[in-house]
Coordinates of C-alpha atoms and ligand atoms in Angstrom, one line a residue:
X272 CA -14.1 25.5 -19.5
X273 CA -14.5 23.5 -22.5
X274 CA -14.4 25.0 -25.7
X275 CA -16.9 25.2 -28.8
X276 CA -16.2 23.9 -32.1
X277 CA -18.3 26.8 -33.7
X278 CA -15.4 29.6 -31.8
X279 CA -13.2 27.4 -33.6
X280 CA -10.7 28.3 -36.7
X281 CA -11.6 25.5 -39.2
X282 CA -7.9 24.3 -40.9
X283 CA -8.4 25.1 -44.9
X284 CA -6.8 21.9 -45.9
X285 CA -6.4 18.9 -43.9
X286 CA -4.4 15.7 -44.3
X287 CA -4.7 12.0 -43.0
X288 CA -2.7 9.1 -42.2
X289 CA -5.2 6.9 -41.9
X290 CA -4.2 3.9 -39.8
X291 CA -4.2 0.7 -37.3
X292 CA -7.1 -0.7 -40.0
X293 CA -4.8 -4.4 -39.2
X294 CA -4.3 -3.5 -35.5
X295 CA -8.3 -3.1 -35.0
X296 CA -8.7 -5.9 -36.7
X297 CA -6.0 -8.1 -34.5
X298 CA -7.6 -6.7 -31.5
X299 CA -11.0 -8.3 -32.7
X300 CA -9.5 -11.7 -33.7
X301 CA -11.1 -10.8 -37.0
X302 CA -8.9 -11.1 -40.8
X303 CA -6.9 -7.5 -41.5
X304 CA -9.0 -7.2 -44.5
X305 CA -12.6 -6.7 -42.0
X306 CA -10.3 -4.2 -40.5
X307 CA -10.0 -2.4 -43.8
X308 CA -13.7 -2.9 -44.6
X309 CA -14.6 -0.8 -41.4
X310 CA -11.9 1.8 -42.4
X311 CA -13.7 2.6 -45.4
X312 CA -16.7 3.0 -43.8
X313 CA -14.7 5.2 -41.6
X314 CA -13.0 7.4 -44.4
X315 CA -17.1 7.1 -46.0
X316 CA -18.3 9.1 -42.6
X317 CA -15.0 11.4 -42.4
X318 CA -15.9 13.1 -45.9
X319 CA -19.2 13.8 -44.8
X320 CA -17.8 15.4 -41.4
X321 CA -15.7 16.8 -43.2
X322 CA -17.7 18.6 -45.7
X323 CA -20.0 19.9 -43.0
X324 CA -17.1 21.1 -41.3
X325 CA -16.2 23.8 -44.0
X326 CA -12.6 21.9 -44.0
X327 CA -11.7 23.1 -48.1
X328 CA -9.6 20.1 -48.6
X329 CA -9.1 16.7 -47.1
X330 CA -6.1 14.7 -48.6
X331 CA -6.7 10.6 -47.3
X332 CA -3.3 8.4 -48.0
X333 CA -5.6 5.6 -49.0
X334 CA -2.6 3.0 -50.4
X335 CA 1.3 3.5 -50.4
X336 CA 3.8 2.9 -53.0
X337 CA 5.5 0.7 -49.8
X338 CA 2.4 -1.2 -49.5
X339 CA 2.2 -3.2 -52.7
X340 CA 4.8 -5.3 -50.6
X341 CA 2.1 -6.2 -48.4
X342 CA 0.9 -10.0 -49.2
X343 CA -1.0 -10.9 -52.3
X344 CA -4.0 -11.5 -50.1
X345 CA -4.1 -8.5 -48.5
X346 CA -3.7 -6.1 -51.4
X347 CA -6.0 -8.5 -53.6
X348 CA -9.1 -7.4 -50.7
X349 CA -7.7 -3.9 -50.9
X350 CA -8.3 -3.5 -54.8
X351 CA -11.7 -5.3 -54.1
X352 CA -12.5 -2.9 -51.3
X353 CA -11.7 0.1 -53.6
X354 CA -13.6 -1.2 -56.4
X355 CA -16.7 -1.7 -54.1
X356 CA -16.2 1.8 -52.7
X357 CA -15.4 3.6 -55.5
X358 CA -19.3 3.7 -56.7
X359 CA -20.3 4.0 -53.1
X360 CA -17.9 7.2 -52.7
X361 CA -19.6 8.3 -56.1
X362 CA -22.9 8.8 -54.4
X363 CA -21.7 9.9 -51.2
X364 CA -19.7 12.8 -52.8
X365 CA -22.8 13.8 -54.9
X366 CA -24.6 14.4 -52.3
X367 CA -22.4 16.1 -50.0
X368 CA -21.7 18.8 -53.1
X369 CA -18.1 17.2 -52.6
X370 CA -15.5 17.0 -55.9
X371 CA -12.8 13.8 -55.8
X372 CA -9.4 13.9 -56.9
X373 CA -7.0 11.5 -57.2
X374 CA -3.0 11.7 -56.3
X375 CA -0.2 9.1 -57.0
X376 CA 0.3 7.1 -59.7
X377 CA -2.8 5.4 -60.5
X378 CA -1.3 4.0 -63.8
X379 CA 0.0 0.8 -62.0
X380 CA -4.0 -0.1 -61.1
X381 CA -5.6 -2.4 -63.0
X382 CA -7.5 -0.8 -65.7
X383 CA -11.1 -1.3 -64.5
X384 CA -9.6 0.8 -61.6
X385 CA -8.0 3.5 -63.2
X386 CA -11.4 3.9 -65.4
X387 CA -12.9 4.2 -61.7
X388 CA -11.0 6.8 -60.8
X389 CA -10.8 8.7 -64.1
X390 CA -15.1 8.6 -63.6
X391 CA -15.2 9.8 -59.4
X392 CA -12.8 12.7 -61.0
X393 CA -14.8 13.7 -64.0
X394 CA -18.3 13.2 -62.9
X395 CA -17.6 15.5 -59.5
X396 CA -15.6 18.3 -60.9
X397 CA -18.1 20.9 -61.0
X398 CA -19.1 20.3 -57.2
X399 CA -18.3 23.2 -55.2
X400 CA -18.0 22.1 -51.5
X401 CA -15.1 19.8 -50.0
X402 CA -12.5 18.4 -52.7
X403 CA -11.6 15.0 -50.7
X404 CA -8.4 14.4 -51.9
X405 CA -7.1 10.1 -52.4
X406 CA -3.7 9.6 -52.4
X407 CA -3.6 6.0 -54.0
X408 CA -0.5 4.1 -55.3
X409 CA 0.8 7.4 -53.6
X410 CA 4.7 8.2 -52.2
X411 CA 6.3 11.2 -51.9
X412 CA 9.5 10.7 -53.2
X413 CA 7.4 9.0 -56.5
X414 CA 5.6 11.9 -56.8
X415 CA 9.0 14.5 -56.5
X416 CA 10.8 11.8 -58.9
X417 CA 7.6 11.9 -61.5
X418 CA 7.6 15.8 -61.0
X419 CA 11.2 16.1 -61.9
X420 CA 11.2 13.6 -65.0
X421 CA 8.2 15.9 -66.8
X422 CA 10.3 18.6 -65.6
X423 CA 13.9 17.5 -67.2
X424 CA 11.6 16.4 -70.1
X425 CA 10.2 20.0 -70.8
X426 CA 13.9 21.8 -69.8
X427 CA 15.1 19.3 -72.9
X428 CA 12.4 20.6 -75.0
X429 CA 12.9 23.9 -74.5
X430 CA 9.8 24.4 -72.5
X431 CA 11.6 25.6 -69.4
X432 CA 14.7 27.1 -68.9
X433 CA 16.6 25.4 -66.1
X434 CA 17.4 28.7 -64.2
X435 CA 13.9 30.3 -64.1
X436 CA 13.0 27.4 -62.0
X437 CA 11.1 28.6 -58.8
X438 CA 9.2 26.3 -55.8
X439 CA 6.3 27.7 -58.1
X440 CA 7.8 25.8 -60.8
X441 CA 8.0 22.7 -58.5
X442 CA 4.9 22.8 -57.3
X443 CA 3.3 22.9 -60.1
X444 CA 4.7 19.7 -61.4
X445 CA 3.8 17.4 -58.3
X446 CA 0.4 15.5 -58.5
X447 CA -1.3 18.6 -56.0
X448 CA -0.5 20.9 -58.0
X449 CA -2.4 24.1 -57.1
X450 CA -4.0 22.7 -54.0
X451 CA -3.0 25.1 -50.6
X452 CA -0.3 23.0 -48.5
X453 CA -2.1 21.2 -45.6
X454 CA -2.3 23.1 -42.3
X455 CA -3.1 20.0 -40.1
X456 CA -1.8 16.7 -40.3
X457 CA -3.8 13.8 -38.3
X458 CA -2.4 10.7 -37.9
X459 CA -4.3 7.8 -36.4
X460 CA -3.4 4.7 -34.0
X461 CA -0.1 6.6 -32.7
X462 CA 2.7 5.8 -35.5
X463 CA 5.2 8.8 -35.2
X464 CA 6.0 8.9 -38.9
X465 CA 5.1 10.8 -41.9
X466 CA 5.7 7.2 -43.8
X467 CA 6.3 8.9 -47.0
X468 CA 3.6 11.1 -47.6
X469 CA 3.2 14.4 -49.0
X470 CA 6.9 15.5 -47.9
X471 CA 7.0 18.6 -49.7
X472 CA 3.4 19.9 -49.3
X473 CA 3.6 19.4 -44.9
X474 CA 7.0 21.4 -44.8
X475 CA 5.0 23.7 -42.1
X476 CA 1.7 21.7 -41.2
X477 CA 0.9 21.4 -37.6
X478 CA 0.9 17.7 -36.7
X479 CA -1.7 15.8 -34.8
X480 CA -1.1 12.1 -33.7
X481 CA -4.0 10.0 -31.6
X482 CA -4.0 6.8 -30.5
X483 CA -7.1 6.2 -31.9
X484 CA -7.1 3.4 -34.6
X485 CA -8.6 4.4 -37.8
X486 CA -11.2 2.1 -38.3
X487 CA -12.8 3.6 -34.4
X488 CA -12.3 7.3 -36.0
X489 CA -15.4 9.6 -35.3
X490 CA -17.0 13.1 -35.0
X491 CA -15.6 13.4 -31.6
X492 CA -12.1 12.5 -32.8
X493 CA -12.2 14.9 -35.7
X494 CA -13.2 17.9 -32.9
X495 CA -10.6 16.6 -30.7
X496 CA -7.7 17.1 -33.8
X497 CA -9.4 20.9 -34.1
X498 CA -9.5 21.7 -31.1
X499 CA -5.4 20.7 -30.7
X500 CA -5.1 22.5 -33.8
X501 CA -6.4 26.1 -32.1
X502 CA -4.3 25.8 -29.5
X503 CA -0.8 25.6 -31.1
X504 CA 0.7 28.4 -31.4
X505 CA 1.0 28.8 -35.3
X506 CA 4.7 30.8 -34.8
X507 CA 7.0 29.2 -37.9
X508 CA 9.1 30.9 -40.2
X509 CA 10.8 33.5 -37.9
X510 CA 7.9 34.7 -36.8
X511 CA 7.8 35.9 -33.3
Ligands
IPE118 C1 -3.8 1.4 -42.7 O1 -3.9 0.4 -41.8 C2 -4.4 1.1 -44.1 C3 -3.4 0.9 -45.1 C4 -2.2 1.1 -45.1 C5 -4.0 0.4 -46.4 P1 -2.8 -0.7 -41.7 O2 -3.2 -1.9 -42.6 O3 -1.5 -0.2 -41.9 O4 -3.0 -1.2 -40.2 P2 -1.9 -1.6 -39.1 O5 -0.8 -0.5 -39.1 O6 -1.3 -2.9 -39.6 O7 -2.6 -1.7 -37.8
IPE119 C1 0.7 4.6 -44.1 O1 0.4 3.5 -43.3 C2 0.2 4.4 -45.5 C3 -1.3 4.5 -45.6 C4 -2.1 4.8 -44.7 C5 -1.8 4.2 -46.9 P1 1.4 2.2 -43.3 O2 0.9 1.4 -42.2 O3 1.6 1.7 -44.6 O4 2.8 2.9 -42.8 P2 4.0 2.3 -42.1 O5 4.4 1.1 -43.0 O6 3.6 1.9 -40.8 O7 5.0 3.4 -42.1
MG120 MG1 -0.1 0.6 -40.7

């Protein structure tokens, strides 16, 4: 019998690998960078399924710390494609009542960017629906190392004292700070790696993997990821 996504529990906080934007484009004969042109249009129709949806949170890993290494050319169209979207994502998040936040360390954009990013963050923070999450110039381990310098720093300052330090303490330093740990990870075109991302915050998230490449990512893809969700059986922790 097949199930309905209304019966459904909706995860609070989801997270995506988005990939496979080169492999769709291989697959096409087409340049990598028309592969990530039709991921963004991708990630442009996930935040409005999401924020139908009722999802709280979606966290996209938009750009890697690993994948500055990637050829000039191809991270030269990936700056162009963000500054394009960036104003795009501006309108599509006012009208979906959706706030944007940025994670990772946008500092090493060019500034142009970063004043892109500071203005999606600042003129959506009063919008109540979805917060879509972009984890840009994002890695975990920057993120943890970032944490813990701001941490030593206030320890040194007298801010903190080294052994009232709690995971509440931690959290609070990294770049989500205050955002609920994602429930359900999905990661697209079949990679079985967490490639860095959000290593802390998916210590218990339920992990989805499709073959699907990101760039072919859809409504029916997004129910298929809920629908795996509800049937796991959330038991973690020593919980019987
Ligand atoms: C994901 O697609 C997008 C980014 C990492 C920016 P890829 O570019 O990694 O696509 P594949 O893995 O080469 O197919
Ligand atoms: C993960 O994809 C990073 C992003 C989606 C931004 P990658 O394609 O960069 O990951 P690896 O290199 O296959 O692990
Ligand atoms: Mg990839």
């Amino acid at each position: 019998m097949e199930q309905k996504l209304e019966n459904m529990v909706v995860p609070r906080h989801i997270a995506l690998i988005l990939d496979g934007n080169g492999r769709w484009a291989k697959r096409r004969g087409l340049p990598r960078s028309l592969g990530h042109k039709q991921g963004c249009v991708a990630v442009e129709k996930t935040v409005e399924i999401a924020a139908r949806s009722g999802v709280e949170y979606l966290t996209v890993y938009g750009f890697s710390t690993e994948n500055w290494k990637r050829s000039e050319e191809e991270v030269g169209a990936l700056m162009q494609l963000f500054r394009y979207y960036m104003v795009r994502l501006l309108k599509v998040a006012s009208a979906n009542n959706v706030r944007v936040r940025m994670v990772g360390d946008r500092t090493r954009f060019a500034k142009d960017i970063i004043e892109g990013i500071n203005r999606l963050e600042s003129e959506t923070e009063n919008n109540t629906g979805l917060t879509f999450v972009i984890a840009v110039n994002y890695g975990s381990r920057d993120e943890i190392t970032r944490a813990v310098r701001r941490l030593a720093a206030d320890c040194a300052a007298g801010q903190v004292k080294a052994e009232t330090i709690t995971e509440q303490t931690v959290e609070s330093y990294l770049d989500t700070a205050g955002m609920p740990d994602p429930d359900l990870l999905i990661r697209t075109s079949g990679e079985l790696r967490l490639s860095n991302y959000l290593l802390w915050q998916l210590a218990y998230t339920e992990i989805y993997i499709t073959d699907c490449l990101w760039p072919d990512f859809n409504q029916e893809e997004w129910e298929k990821a809920i629908l795996a969700y509800n049937k796991r059986n959330r038991r973690f922790g020593g919980a019987k």
